[in-house]
Every structure is written in structure tokens, then in C-alpha cells.
Coordinates of C-alpha atoms and ligand atoms in Angstrom, one line a residue:
M1 CA 96.1 54.0 124.7
S2 CA 98.5 56.4 126.2
D3 CA 102.1 56.4 124.5
P4 CA 104.7 56.4 127.3
K5 CA 107.2 58.2 124.9
Q6 CA 104.8 61.1 124.9
Q7 CA 105.2 61.5 128.6
E8 CA 108.9 62.1 128.6
F9 CA 110.3 65.4 127.7
P10 CA 111.9 65.2 124.1
D11 CA 115.7 64.7 124.3
P12 CA 117.1 67.9 122.6
D13 CA 119.6 65.8 120.7
G14 CA 117.1 63.2 119.7
S15 CA 114.2 65.4 118.9
P16 CA 113.5 66.3 115.2
D17 CA 115.3 69.3 114.1
I18 CA 112.4 71.2 112.8
D19 CA 112.2 74.8 113.2
E20 CA 109.4 77.1 111.8
E21 CA 111.0 77.7 108.5
T22 CA 111.8 74.0 107.9
F23 CA 108.1 73.3 109.0
E24 CA 106.9 75.6 106.4
E25 CA 109.0 74.2 103.8
E26 CA 107.6 70.8 104.7
V27 CA 104.1 72.1 104.3
D28 CA 105.2 73.5 101.0
D29 CA 106.7 70.4 99.7
G30 CA 104.3 67.8 101.2
S31 CA 101.0 69.1 101.9
P32 CA 100.2 72.1 99.8
Q33 CA 96.5 71.6 99.9
K34 CA 96.0 71.7 103.7
T35 CA 93.4 74.1 104.7
H36 CA 94.3 77.0 107.1
S37 CA 92.7 77.3 110.4
N38 CA 93.1 79.6 113.4
I39 CA 92.6 78.1 116.9
V40 CA 92.8 80.2 120.1
F41 CA 93.5 78.7 123.5
V42 CA 91.2 80.5 126.3
G43 CA 90.4 79.8 129.9
H44 CA 90.7 81.1 133.3
V45 CA 94.4 82.1 134.6
D46 CA 96.5 78.8 135.3
S47 CA 94.1 76.5 133.8
G48 CA 97.0 75.2 131.8
K49 CA 96.6 76.9 128.3
S50 CA 100.3 77.4 127.7
T51 CA 101.2 74.0 129.1
T52 CA 98.8 72.3 126.6
C53 CA 99.8 74.6 123.9
G54 CA 103.5 73.8 124.5
R55 CA 102.8 70.2 125.0
I56 CA 101.3 70.2 121.2
L57 CA 104.1 72.3 119.7
V58 CA 107.0 70.2 121.5
D59 CA 105.4 67.0 120.7
K60 CA 104.8 68.2 117.1
G61 CA 108.3 69.1 117.0
V62 CA 107.6 72.7 116.2
V63 CA 109.8 74.3 119.1
E64 CA 113.3 74.8 117.9
K65 CA 115.8 72.3 119.1
R66 CA 117.7 75.3 120.5
A67 CA 114.9 76.7 122.6
I68 CA 114.2 73.2 123.9
G69 CA 117.6 72.7 125.0
R70 CA 117.8 75.9 127.0
V71 CA 114.6 75.3 128.8
K72 CA 115.8 71.8 129.6
Q73 CA 119.0 73.2 131.0
D74 CA 116.8 75.4 133.3
E75 CA 114.5 72.5 134.3
D76 CA 116.3 71.9 137.7
A77 CA 116.4 75.5 138.8
Q78 CA 112.8 76.1 137.6
G79 CA 111.1 73.3 139.5
G80 CA 110.7 70.5 137.1
E81 CA 108.8 69.1 134.4
E82 CA 105.7 71.1 135.0
F83 CA 107.3 74.3 133.8
I84 CA 108.8 72.9 130.8
Y85 CA 105.9 73.2 128.4
A86 CA 104.7 76.6 129.4
Q87 CA 108.3 77.7 129.1
A88 CA 108.7 76.2 125.8
L89 CA 105.8 78.4 124.5
D90 CA 107.4 81.5 126.4
E91 CA 110.6 80.8 124.5
L92 CA 108.4 81.0 121.3
E93 CA 107.0 84.2 122.5
E94 CA 110.3 85.7 123.0
E95 CA 111.3 84.6 119.5
R96 CA 108.2 86.1 118.2
R97 CA 109.0 89.4 119.9
R98 CA 112.4 89.4 118.5
S99 CA 111.0 88.7 115.1
K100 CA 108.3 91.2 115.5
T101 CA 105.4 88.9 114.8
F102 CA 102.1 88.6 116.7
E103 CA 101.8 90.1 120.1
C104 CA 99.0 87.6 121.1
G105 CA 101.4 84.6 120.3
H106 CA 101.2 82.8 117.1
S107 CA 102.6 79.6 116.2
M108 CA 101.8 76.9 113.7
F109 CA 101.3 73.1 113.6
E110 CA 99.7 70.7 111.2
T111 CA 97.2 67.9 111.4
E112 CA 96.6 65.4 108.4
T113 CA 94.6 67.9 106.4
K114 CA 94.9 71.1 108.3
L115 CA 97.4 73.7 109.0
W116 CA 96.7 75.2 112.5
N117 CA 97.7 78.6 113.4
V118 CA 97.8 78.6 117.2
I119 CA 96.8 81.8 119.1
D120 CA 97.7 81.5 123.0
A121 CA 95.4 84.2 124.6
P122 CA 96.4 85.4 128.1
G123 CA 94.0 84.2 131.0
H124 CA 94.4 87.2 133.3
R125 CA 91.6 89.7 133.6
Q126 CA 93.9 92.5 132.9
F127 CA 94.6 91.0 129.4
V128 CA 91.1 90.3 128.3
P129 CA 91.5 93.1 125.6
H130 CA 94.4 90.9 124.1
M131 CA 92.2 87.9 124.5
I132 CA 89.4 89.6 122.4
G133 CA 91.9 90.6 119.7
G134 CA 93.2 87.0 119.7
T135 CA 89.7 85.2 119.8
S136 CA 88.4 87.6 117.0
Q137 CA 91.1 86.0 114.6
A138 CA 90.1 82.4 115.3
E139 CA 87.4 80.0 114.0
V140 CA 88.1 77.3 116.6
A141 CA 88.6 77.9 120.5
V142 CA 89.9 75.3 123.0
L143 CA 88.5 76.4 126.4
I144 CA 90.7 74.9 128.9
I145 CA 89.2 74.1 132.3
S146 CA 91.2 73.0 135.2
A147 CA 89.7 70.0 137.1
R148 CA 91.8 70.4 140.1
K149 CA 89.9 70.8 143.1
G150 CA 89.1 74.4 143.8
E151 CA 90.6 75.6 140.5
F152 CA 87.1 74.9 138.5
E153 CA 85.2 76.5 141.1
T154 CA 87.3 79.8 141.2
G155 CA 87.5 80.0 137.4
F156 CA 83.7 79.6 137.2
E157 CA 82.8 82.0 140.0
K158 CA 81.5 85.3 139.3
D159 CA 85.2 86.8 139.4
G160 CA 86.8 84.0 137.4
Q161 CA 87.3 84.3 133.5
T162 CA 85.6 81.3 132.5
R163 CA 82.2 82.8 131.8
E164 CA 83.5 85.7 130.2
H165 CA 85.6 83.7 127.9
I166 CA 82.7 81.5 127.1
V167 CA 80.7 84.6 126.2
L168 CA 83.3 86.2 124.1
T169 CA 84.2 83.0 122.1
K170 CA 80.5 82.9 121.0
T171 CA 80.5 86.8 120.3
L172 CA 83.6 87.1 118.5
G173 CA 82.7 84.6 115.8
V174 CA 84.4 81.3 116.8
T175 CA 82.3 78.4 115.3
H176 CA 83.6 75.3 117.1
L177 CA 84.2 75.3 120.9
I178 CA 86.2 72.4 122.4
V179 CA 86.0 72.1 126.1
A180 CA 89.0 70.4 127.4
I181 CA 88.9 69.6 131.1
N182 CA 92.5 69.6 132.0
K183 CA 94.6 68.4 135.0
M184 CA 92.8 65.2 135.0
D185 CA 96.1 63.5 136.3
D186 CA 96.2 65.7 139.4
E187 CA 96.1 64.2 142.7
T188 CA 92.8 65.8 143.6
V189 CA 91.2 64.2 140.3
H190 CA 92.9 60.9 139.5
W191 CA 91.0 60.8 136.3
D192 CA 87.7 60.5 138.1
Q193 CA 84.6 60.5 135.7
G194 CA 82.5 61.9 138.5
R195 CA 84.6 65.2 138.5
Y196 CA 84.4 65.2 134.9
T197 CA 80.8 64.9 134.7
E198 CA 80.3 67.4 137.5
I199 CA 82.2 70.0 135.6
K200 CA 80.4 69.3 132.4
D201 CA 77.1 69.5 134.1
K202 CA 77.9 72.9 135.7
L203 CA 79.2 74.4 132.5
S204 CA 76.7 73.1 129.9
P205 CA 73.7 75.3 130.9
F206 CA 76.0 78.4 130.9
L207 CA 77.3 77.4 127.4
K208 CA 73.8 77.1 126.2
Q209 CA 72.7 80.5 127.7
S210 CA 75.8 82.1 126.0
G211 CA 74.4 80.7 122.6
W212 CA 76.5 77.7 122.1
R213 CA 74.6 74.9 120.6
P214 CA 75.5 71.5 121.9
A215 CA 76.3 70.3 118.4
D216 CA 79.2 72.9 118.2
V217 CA 80.6 72.0 121.3
R218 CA 83.1 69.1 122.0
W219 CA 84.2 67.9 125.4
L220 CA 87.1 65.8 126.5
P221 CA 89.2 65.1 129.5
I222 CA 93.1 65.7 129.1
S223 CA 96.2 66.2 130.8
G224 CA 98.1 68.9 129.0
L225 CA 100.9 68.3 131.3
K226 CA 101.4 64.5 130.5
G227 CA 100.2 64.9 127.0
E228 CA 97.3 62.5 127.6
N229 CA 94.3 62.8 125.4
V230 CA 96.2 65.5 123.4
L231 CA 98.2 64.0 120.5
H232 CA 97.2 60.6 121.7
R233 CA 94.5 58.8 123.4
T234 CA 94.9 57.6 127.0
D235 CA 93.9 54.5 128.7
K236 CA 93.6 56.5 132.1
S237 CA 90.0 57.3 131.3
P238 CA 88.4 54.1 130.2
W239 CA 84.9 55.9 130.7
Y240 CA 85.9 58.1 127.8
N241 CA 85.9 56.5 124.5
G242 CA 86.1 59.7 122.3
P243 CA 88.9 61.2 120.2
C244 CA 92.0 63.0 121.5
L245 CA 92.3 66.8 121.1
I246 CA 94.3 66.5 117.6
E247 CA 91.6 64.1 116.4
V248 CA 88.8 66.5 117.3
L249 CA 90.6 69.4 115.6
E250 CA 91.1 67.2 112.3
S251 CA 87.4 66.3 112.4
L252 CA 86.2 70.0 112.3
T253 CA 84.7 71.2 109.1
P254 CA 86.4 74.6 108.1
P255 CA 84.2 77.6 107.8
E256 CA 83.2 78.9 104.4
R257 CA 85.8 81.4 103.0
M258 CA 84.6 84.4 101.1
V259 CA 87.1 84.4 98.3
N260 CA 85.4 86.7 95.9
A261 CA 84.5 89.4 98.4
P262 CA 86.3 92.8 98.3
P263 CA 89.1 92.3 100.5
I264 CA 88.9 93.1 104.3
F265 CA 92.1 92.8 106.2
T266 CA 91.9 93.7 110.0
I267 CA 95.2 94.9 111.5
Q268 CA 96.3 93.6 114.7
E269 CA 100.0 94.8 114.8
K270 CA 102.4 96.9 112.7
Y271 CA 106.2 97.5 112.7
K272 CA 108.9 98.9 110.5
E273 CA 111.6 96.9 109.0
S274 CA 114.3 97.9 106.6
G275 CA 112.4 101.0 105.9
D276 CA 109.2 99.2 105.0
S277 CA 105.9 99.5 106.9
N278 CA 104.5 96.0 107.7
I279 CA 101.1 95.3 109.2
L280 CA 100.0 92.0 110.6
G281 CA 96.5 90.8 111.0
K282 CA 93.6 88.7 109.5
L283 CA 92.2 88.5 106.0
E284 CA 88.5 88.4 106.7
V285 CA 87.2 88.0 103.1
G286 CA 88.6 88.5 99.7
T287 CA 92.1 87.9 98.6
I288 CA 95.3 90.1 98.7
K289 CA 98.3 89.9 96.7
A290 CA 101.7 91.9 95.8
G291 CA 101.0 94.9 93.7
D292 CA 97.3 95.3 94.8
E293 CA 96.5 99.0 95.2
M294 CA 94.2 99.4 98.4
L295 CA 93.1 101.8 100.9
L296 CA 93.6 102.1 104.5
M297 CA 90.8 103.0 106.7
P298 CA 89.7 105.0 108.6
I299 CA 92.4 107.4 107.6
N300 CA 91.4 107.0 103.9
K301 CA 94.9 106.5 102.6
Q302 CA 95.9 104.8 99.4
V303 CA 98.7 102.3 99.7
K304 CA 100.1 99.4 97.6
V305 CA 100.9 95.9 98.7
K306 CA 104.7 95.3 98.2
A307 CA 104.5 91.7 99.7
V308 CA 102.4 89.2 101.6
K309 CA 104.2 86.7 104.0
K310 CA 102.9 83.9 106.1
G311 CA 105.4 83.4 109.0
N312 CA 108.8 84.1 107.3
R313 CA 107.8 83.0 103.8
T314 CA 106.4 85.0 100.9
I315 CA 103.1 83.9 99.5
E316 CA 101.5 84.7 96.3
M317 CA 98.2 85.3 97.7
A318 CA 96.5 85.7 101.1
Q319 CA 93.3 84.0 101.2
P320 CA 90.2 84.6 103.5
G321 CA 91.0 83.3 107.1
D322 CA 94.8 83.7 106.6
Q323 CA 96.9 85.4 109.3
V324 CA 99.5 87.2 107.2
T325 CA 102.2 90.1 107.3
I326 CA 101.7 92.5 104.5
T327 CA 104.4 95.0 103.6
L328 CA 103.0 98.3 102.2
T329 CA 104.4 101.2 100.3
G330 CA 103.1 104.7 100.4
I331 CA 102.7 105.0 104.0
D332 CA 104.7 105.5 107.1
E333 CA 104.4 103.0 109.8
Q334 CA 103.5 105.7 112.5
E335 CA 100.3 106.6 110.4
I336 CA 99.0 103.1 111.0
S337 CA 97.0 101.9 114.1
R338 CA 95.8 98.7 115.5
G339 CA 92.2 98.2 114.4
Y340 CA 92.7 100.0 111.1
V341 CA 91.5 98.1 108.0
L342 CA 93.2 97.6 104.7
C343 CA 90.5 97.3 102.0
S344 CA 89.5 97.9 98.6
R345 CA 89.7 101.2 97.1
T346 CA 86.4 100.8 94.8
N347 CA 84.4 99.2 97.6
P348 CA 86.0 100.2 101.0
I349 CA 84.8 99.5 104.5
H350 CA 82.8 102.3 106.4
A351 CA 84.3 104.4 108.9
T352 CA 82.2 106.0 111.4
N353 CA 81.7 107.4 114.9
L354 CA 78.0 106.5 115.5
I355 CA 76.5 102.9 115.2
E356 CA 73.0 101.5 115.9
A357 CA 73.0 98.2 117.6
Q358 CA 71.0 95.5 119.1
F359 CA 72.7 95.1 122.5
M360 CA 72.4 92.6 125.2
I361 CA 73.3 93.9 128.7
M362 CA 75.1 91.0 130.4
E363 CA 76.5 92.7 133.5
C364 CA 75.4 96.1 135.1
K365 CA 75.6 96.7 138.8
S366 CA 72.6 99.2 138.8
V367 CA 70.9 100.7 135.8
M368 CA 72.2 102.0 132.5
T369 CA 71.0 105.3 131.1
K370 CA 71.6 107.4 128.1
G371 CA 75.3 108.9 128.5
Y372 CA 76.6 105.5 129.8
E373 CA 80.4 105.4 129.0
A374 CA 82.6 102.4 128.3
V375 CA 84.9 100.9 125.8
L376 CA 83.8 99.3 122.5
H377 CA 85.7 96.4 120.9
V378 CA 85.0 95.5 117.2
H379 CA 87.5 93.2 115.5
A380 CA 90.9 94.5 116.6
A381 CA 89.7 98.0 117.0
T382 CA 89.0 99.6 120.5
A383 CA 87.4 103.0 121.1
E384 CA 85.9 104.8 124.0
C385 CA 82.2 105.1 123.5
I386 CA 79.0 106.7 125.1
M387 CA 75.5 105.4 124.7
T388 CA 73.6 108.4 123.0
Q389 CA 70.4 107.0 122.6
I390 CA 68.1 104.0 123.9
S391 CA 65.2 103.6 121.7
A392 CA 63.8 100.2 122.8
V393 CA 63.7 97.3 125.2
L394 CA 62.9 94.0 123.8
D395 CA 61.0 91.3 125.6
K396 CA 61.9 87.7 125.6
Q397 CA 60.0 86.9 122.4
G398 CA 62.0 89.7 120.8
K399 CA 59.1 92.0 120.5
V400 CA 59.4 95.8 121.4
A401 CA 58.3 95.9 125.1
Q402 CA 59.1 99.5 125.8
K403 CA 60.0 102.4 123.6
N404 CA 62.6 105.3 124.7
P405 CA 63.0 103.9 128.2
D406 CA 64.5 106.2 130.8
F407 CA 66.9 103.4 131.9
V408 CA 67.8 99.8 131.1
K409 CA 69.3 97.0 133.2
Q410 CA 71.2 93.7 133.3
G411 CA 69.6 90.8 131.3
Q412 CA 67.8 93.2 128.9
T413 CA 68.2 93.3 125.1
I414 CA 67.8 96.9 123.8
I415 CA 68.2 98.8 120.7
C416 CA 70.5 101.7 121.2
R417 CA 73.3 103.9 119.7
F418 CA 76.9 104.1 120.6
K419 CA 79.1 107.2 119.7
T420 CA 82.8 106.6 119.7
D421 CA 85.6 109.2 120.3
I422 CA 87.4 107.9 117.3
P423 CA 86.3 106.6 113.8
I424 CA 85.9 102.9 113.7
C425 CA 85.8 100.7 110.7
V426 CA 82.6 98.7 110.8
E427 CA 79.8 97.3 108.7
P428 CA 76.1 96.2 109.7
F429 CA 76.5 92.5 111.0
K430 CA 74.2 91.2 108.2
V431 CA 76.8 92.5 105.6
L432 CA 80.0 91.6 107.2
Q433 CA 79.9 89.6 110.5
P434 CA 83.5 90.0 111.6
C435 CA 83.2 93.8 111.4
G436 CA 79.6 93.9 112.7
R437 CA 79.8 92.3 116.1
F438 CA 81.2 93.9 119.1
V439 CA 81.9 93.8 122.9
I440 CA 81.2 96.5 125.3
R441 CA 83.6 96.5 128.3
D442 CA 83.8 98.7 131.4
E443 CA 86.1 98.6 134.5
G444 CA 87.7 95.5 133.1
R445 CA 84.5 93.5 132.8
T446 CA 82.4 92.6 129.8
I447 CA 79.2 94.3 130.0
G448 CA 77.3 93.3 126.9
I449 CA 77.6 91.9 123.5
G450 CA 76.0 93.3 120.4
K451 CA 75.7 93.4 116.7
I452 CA 75.5 96.5 114.4
I453 CA 72.3 97.2 112.6
G454 CA 73.1 100.6 111.4
I455 CA 76.0 103.0 110.9
S456 CA 76.1 106.7 110.6
V457 CA 77.1 108.6 107.5
K458 CA 78.3 111.6 109.6
G459 CA 81.7 111.3 110.3
D460 CA 82.1 108.5 107.7
T461 CA 85.5 108.9 106.2
K462 CA 84.5 106.8 103.2
A463 CA 82.5 109.8 102.1
S464 CA 85.6 112.0 101.6
A465 CA 88.1 111.6 98.7
P466 CA 90.9 109.2 99.6
Q467 CA 94.3 110.9 100.5
P468 CA 97.1 110.0 97.9
S469 CA 99.7 108.0 99.4
N470 CA 102.7 110.3 100.7
A471 CA 105.0 108.4 103.0
Q472 CA 107.4 111.6 103.4
K473 CA 104.6 113.7 104.5
P474 CA 102.4 112.1 107.1
Q475 CA 99.3 113.8 107.4
S476 CA 96.9 114.2 110.3
S477 CA 94.8 111.2 111.3
P478 CA 91.4 111.3 112.8
S479 CA 92.9 108.8 115.3
P480 CA 95.2 109.7 118.2
Q481 CA 98.9 109.0 117.5
P482 CA 100.0 105.6 118.7
D483 CA 102.2 107.0 121.5
S484 CA 99.1 108.9 122.8
N485 CA 97.9 108.0 126.2
K486 CA 94.3 108.2 125.0
P487 CA 92.9 104.8 124.2
S488 CA 93.3 104.1 120.4
P489 CA 93.2 101.2 118.2
A490 CA 96.9 100.9 118.4
S491 CA 97.8 102.2 121.9
V492 CA 95.0 100.3 124.0
S493 CA 96.6 97.1 125.3
T494 CA 94.4 96.9 128.4
E495 CA 91.5 99.0 129.5
P496 CA 92.2 102.0 131.6
P497 CA 92.1 100.7 135.3
Q498 CA 91.6 104.2 136.5
P499 CA 88.0 105.9 136.4
K500 CA 87.7 106.9 133.0
A501 CA 87.7 110.6 131.6
P502 CA 84.5 111.7 130.0
A503 CA 84.3 110.2 126.5
K504 CA 85.5 112.9 124.1
V505 CA 82.3 113.4 122.0
D506 CA 81.8 116.5 120.2
D507 CA 78.1 117.3 120.5
G508 CA 75.1 116.8 122.8
L509 CA 73.5 113.6 123.3
D510 CA 70.1 114.5 121.9
D511 CA 71.4 116.5 118.8
L512 CA 71.5 113.4 116.6
S513 CA 69.0 114.5 114.0
N514 CA 71.8 115.3 111.5
F515 CA 72.9 111.8 111.6
Q516 CA 71.8 109.4 108.8
M517 CA 72.1 105.7 109.5
I518 CA 72.9 103.2 106.9
S519 CA 71.4 99.8 107.5
A520 CA 72.2 96.6 105.6
P521 CA 70.7 97.6 102.1
K522 CA 67.7 95.6 101.0
Q523 CA 69.4 94.9 97.7
T524 CA 72.9 93.9 99.0
A525 CA 73.9 90.8 97.5
L526 CA 74.9 88.7 100.4
P527 CA 76.7 85.3 100.1
A528 CA 74.5 82.2 100.6
A529 CA 75.7 81.7 104.1
I530 CA 75.0 85.3 105.2
K531 CA 71.7 85.4 103.3
Q532 CA 70.5 82.6 105.3
S533 CA 71.2 84.0 108.7
A534 CA 69.5 87.2 107.8
P535 CA 65.8 86.7 108.2
K536 CA 63.4 89.1 106.5
Q537 CA 63.0 92.3 108.6
S538 CA 59.7 92.6 110.5
S539 CA 59.0 94.2 113.7
Q540 CA 57.8 91.1 115.1
Q541 CA 60.7 88.7 113.8
K542 CA 63.1 87.3 116.1
I543 CA 66.7 87.4 115.0
S544 CA 69.3 85.2 116.6
I545 CA 72.4 86.9 117.7
A546 CA 74.3 83.7 117.6
F547 CA 77.3 85.0 115.7
E548 CA 77.8 82.0 113.3
P549 CA 77.1 80.8 109.9
A550 CA 73.5 79.9 109.0
Q551 CA 73.9 76.2 108.9
T552 CA 74.5 76.1 112.6
Q553 CA 71.8 78.4 113.5
P554 CA 69.0 77.3 115.8
A555 CA 66.9 79.4 117.9
S556 CA 69.2 80.7 120.4
T557 CA 68.7 81.9 124.1
I558 CA 70.5 85.1 122.9
S559 CA 68.3 86.8 120.6
F560 CA 67.5 90.1 119.2
T561 CA 64.5 91.8 117.3
P562 CA 65.1 94.0 114.4
A563 CA 65.2 97.6 115.2
P564 CA 62.1 99.4 115.4
Q565 CA 61.9 102.3 112.7
Q566 CA 62.9 105.0 114.9
Q567 CA 66.0 106.3 113.5
S568 CA 66.5 110.0 113.6
G569 CA 67.7 110.2 110.1
P570 CA 66.7 108.4 106.9
I571 CA 67.8 104.8 106.3
L572 CA 70.0 104.9 103.2
N573 CA 69.7 102.3 100.7
A574 CA 72.3 100.8 98.2
S575 CA 72.7 104.1 96.7
A576 CA 74.9 105.1 99.5
K577 CA 77.4 102.6 98.1
P578 CA 78.2 100.7 101.3
F579 CA 80.5 97.9 101.3
S580 CA 78.9 94.8 99.8
M581 CA 79.8 91.2 99.4
N582 CA 80.4 89.8 95.9
P583 CA 77.2 87.6 95.2
T584 CA 79.7 85.1 93.5
A585 CA 81.6 84.5 96.6
K586 CA 82.5 80.8 97.1
A587 CA 84.0 78.4 99.3
F588 CA 87.7 78.8 100.3
V589 CA 90.2 77.1 97.9
P590 CA 93.2 75.8 99.7
F591 CA 96.4 78.0 99.2
K592 CA 99.8 76.9 98.2
I593 CA 102.8 78.6 99.7
A594 CA 105.0 80.1 97.2
K595 CA 108.6 78.9 97.0
Q596 CA 111.3 81.6 97.5
Ligands
LIG601 N1 98.9 68.4 137.2 C1 98.7 69.1 136.0 N2 99.2 70.4 136.1 C2 99.1 71.2 135.1 C3 98.5 70.7 133.8 N3 98.5 71.6 132.8 C4 99.1 72.8 133.5 N4 99.3 72.3 134.9 C5 100.0 73.3 135.7 O1 99.2 74.3 136.0 C6 99.9 75.7 136.1 C7 99.5 76.8 135.2 O2 99.8 76.2 133.8 P1 100.0 77.2 132.6 O3 100.0 76.5 131.5 O4 101.0 78.3 132.9 O5 98.5 78.0 132.7 P2 97.9 79.0 131.8 O6 96.5 78.9 131.6 O7 98.6 79.1 130.4 O8 98.2 80.4 132.7 P3 97.9 81.7 132.2 O9 98.7 82.2 130.9 O10 98.6 82.7 133.3 O11 96.4 82.2 132.2 C8 101.4 75.1 136.0 O12 102.0 74.9 137.1 C9 101.3 73.9 135.1 O13 102.4 73.0 135.3 C10 98.0 69.3 133.8 O14 97.4 68.8 132.8 N5 98.2 68.7 134.8

């Protein structure tokens, strides 16, 4: 049943006076065992992402009373209720900018057993790189689809963002997708079951094709604007008897968290405050606490953790999956870039310029040849890249169909190498999934998706001795300075719209004989979930590229076959001391926010 109260904008004076700090205190006091999950809202421009996010945050009382009041005052001038919720979110974003928190937009709300970190990803094509950064931090995605006549069609057509966002959610490690068919209240829709079914029927095959298993996708009709089927069920759709959005969220199983692995913290943003260097990002595996002595890669710089904060509150220890701010000593903020990784000194992540990959070409106007240049996105890092070698084309069964092809084209899955203009922190997908899956984009479009099967040891900064910390004397970094115009992990906010300059590679495409590729070592002790998803290597065996834990792993329509043994250098084994997961890694233990 719909709750009429939910359809009115909360009275500023009557609304619960809960700001973020109070909210977190309440979490601290009342529900210390809540699991932390990250949720991203994606979808075509104007589908209603901000409105739906805003509705949740307003109805949950997360938006500050002061912010609501200001928005409400503007209501008449701005055009009425429809602007309120999206503006409420904008207000939070302004708050975040002022308080120097996440660029992509992060807010929090809670359900009965979970604490949700909300990431509102921009829908416009121009901002897909931001969307990639935001989505790579999330385990759950809500795909907002507008049911309004014409809008669904525009978003799902070739130039709309719906297809790209579906592919990216799957590629970037999201484990649950909720498809919320929005604007069901619109006058062109009137909660019509036929329109809902039509959209579902059109989207379903593409979701499957993109690797989404029906079991991991939930569907529901909503009105983000009216709050119907968002926090409360509605009676407007008697043909839909399922749960509302919040109930769906509450029912999802959190992903397994690798607590005992060496820590890997991917950096989204950095800022300076009171002389301290702060980094914001996601702890992918392991734990981090104040006092930890760590390494910043790829610059190989020794740093020390001064404090760990979630929102504005200091916490004792960051757990896997946490979005946190870490204050570092021993480094100047200017030395840090987006896409860098904070990791263990004894078991650091690799940094390299050359990867070998299983790569699926999803969009390519004509043909692709050796020397193809594009932009590579891996976790929060971005680098210009050039395809230096194409060693095989695979057939639909995943077998090698052609060796050393002269060219490849759309729809093909290939084994190839990419060389980047700057070192990137990566690991083979089998070793560390969040740092082993990548997206290739070119001229504002997603060209393909891939997983890393080997990394080069040439240019691997892990091989050199760590640089001692020295905040007073910033040393030269292998990456461009943050202010540089060149794309760098920090400076790239969108891909260069203009024709790209030639990728800055330092040697010929064929001169790769001195590279040594590290593949996932046979003896690497993988956590159970990863082990299950890593079938035995055999040239005939099919490996699914569905980027998800093994328990949700069926044969997927997107699949790769292991690389044929054609690497130009020897494949190194465990003696190369690559990053490895702790075999005793176990499930996530809910954290408790420390009291200040
Ligand atoms: N009728 C109706 N209109 C809605 C609903 N949700 C959003 N809208 C309207 O759709 C328009 C776009 O909403 P936004 O929330 O700004 O869309 P968005 O997806 O965040 O847009 P971008 O961030 O630009 O991609 C606004 O005019 C909203 O009022 C809904 O459930 N019903």
C-alpha cells in the first residue's frame, strides 16, 4: 500500500533533525553490527537517478534540515515538486564539495541490517569515466530506466547510455543489479503493466548477453518522484506483488569480504587539510588502521597511516568494502594521484606498463589492428594505451580460432597486450579481481572489456627498492603531475574529446622480447571464492569473464579462453613474489564505528 505521507515533501520544521553526524552516531549507538554495502545509481541521462536517490535520502531523514529548508524556499522559483528531490541531492553534493569528500557523490542511509553508501553516478556520456570510477566501488547497482514514452527508447538506442551502463556494471564487479523501471506515474504510463513488460522484455536479452544472470537481476516498477515502491510498496500496481526498492536492498546477500588478505586500497581522490595528506577510496581487501606502515604504488613511496575516517568519524579499522578517508604522513598530497594504490610494504601490488589480456571487442566501427590507441580504465586508474600485440582470436567455444591475426573486429574475443603510457597498479584477474578487470574506451565510447591474464615485469616499479618517505622533498614520479594536461590517474575526469595524440610509448610495437609476463602463479593460494572461479588452465577450456564470485557463476554469454602459450618472455611463477591473497582469508566481520 502506498503511504500518503510519503508523497508529501517533508516539512522542514517537522522533519527529523538528523544530519550525517547524528546519523552515524545513531548507527554507532544502535546498530553496530550492520554490514556496509556500496550502491551505485546508474542509467541514461534524466532517467531519474538523482530524484530516486534524493527521495530515499529525504524520506530516510539523511538530508539536513537546513538543506531541505533552502530547497523548499526555492520550490516555486524552480518549478515545483519535481525539482525538489534532485535538488536535495545537489545540496548534499555541494556539502560534499565543501567538506572535500567524494567527487562522485556519496551519502549514507541504513536499512534494518545494512549501512548503505550511496554513489550517484552521472548519466551523461561525457561523465562515463566518473561513472566507471563510482561503479567500480559498488557491489550493488540500481539501473534506473525511464518508462516515459520515448525516454526508454532514447536511452536504449545505440546512442543512449543504458547499454553501456549495463555492460559496465557487469564488468566493474557489481554483484547484484536492480532494474528500477521509473516514472511509472507519468501521464504516458499510468502504471501500465504492458509498458513495464515491454521494457523488461526488451532489456532482458541484452542483460543476459552482457553476462547478467537472471538470478542476480531484480526488477521492479517505481516512481522515484512520488516515492512509490521506493521506501514503501504502492497500491498503484496491483499486478506487481514484489518488494519495494528498500526491501530488495535489505534482502541482498553481502559479498564475501577478504579480511586477511594484504590490504589493497584504491584511491579515488586526495586532498590536503591542516597540512595532512588525505586519500579517499575503497579498501578492496585486507584491513587498515592508524599506525600501519604502508606503501603507495606505483610511486613506491613509504607512508604511514595517521587516521582512518568514515564520513566525519574516526574509526578503529577499515574493513574490506569500506569507503573511507585515510590520513597519511610521509608524503605530500601533490605526489598522490587518483588510481594510485595504498598497499602492504611486504606484499605490494604490481605496477606495470604492459599487460596481457583476454579482451572482448564490443564496439568497433571498422577493424582493430596492432597499434590501436585508446584509454584504459582499471579500478580508479586511467591511462592512455596502445595495443602492442594480438596473439589470438577465439571462437565461440573459446578455442583459438586464429593465431597472430592481422586485424580483429567487433564481436571477437581476443588475446592481446596493451601498453600504457604510465605505470598502472594491477594484478591478474585470478589473483585480485578488482584490480584485474578493465574497460577500454575510445572517443567517449566503451570499446570493450577485458581481464588481465598477465603483467609485465619490465617497468614494474615493485622490483625497485621502496623510496623512503620524505614529505619535504617530493621526488619525481613516474606519472604526470596532477596539474598536467596529459591524462593521468588524477587529472583525467573525462576522456579527451579531441582526436588523441599518439600514445606515449617508448619503444617499437614489435620489440617486446625483453618483457617478461607474470601470470597468476600456479601455487598462489587463492581464497575459496576466487579459487572456484579459476578453472584449470587448458588451451581448450572455457573461462567465463563474468566478473563475479564463483557461487553465481554459470556459463556466460561473455567468455574467454586461457591465453595460448605465446608470450614472448618466460612466464614467471611464485618466485617473482607477486601479490597474493592470504589463504586464510575469511568472510567479512561487521565493523563497529569507534566513538570519538
Ligand atoms: N513523473 C516522474 N518524473 C520523474 C520521476 N523521476 C524523475 N523524474 C523527472 O525526470 C527529470 C530528470 O530527473 P533526474 O533525477 O534529474 O534525472 P537523472 O537521471 O539524475 O539525470 P542526470 O543526473 O542528468 O543523468 C526531472 O524532471 C525529474 O523530476 C518519476 O518517478 N516520475
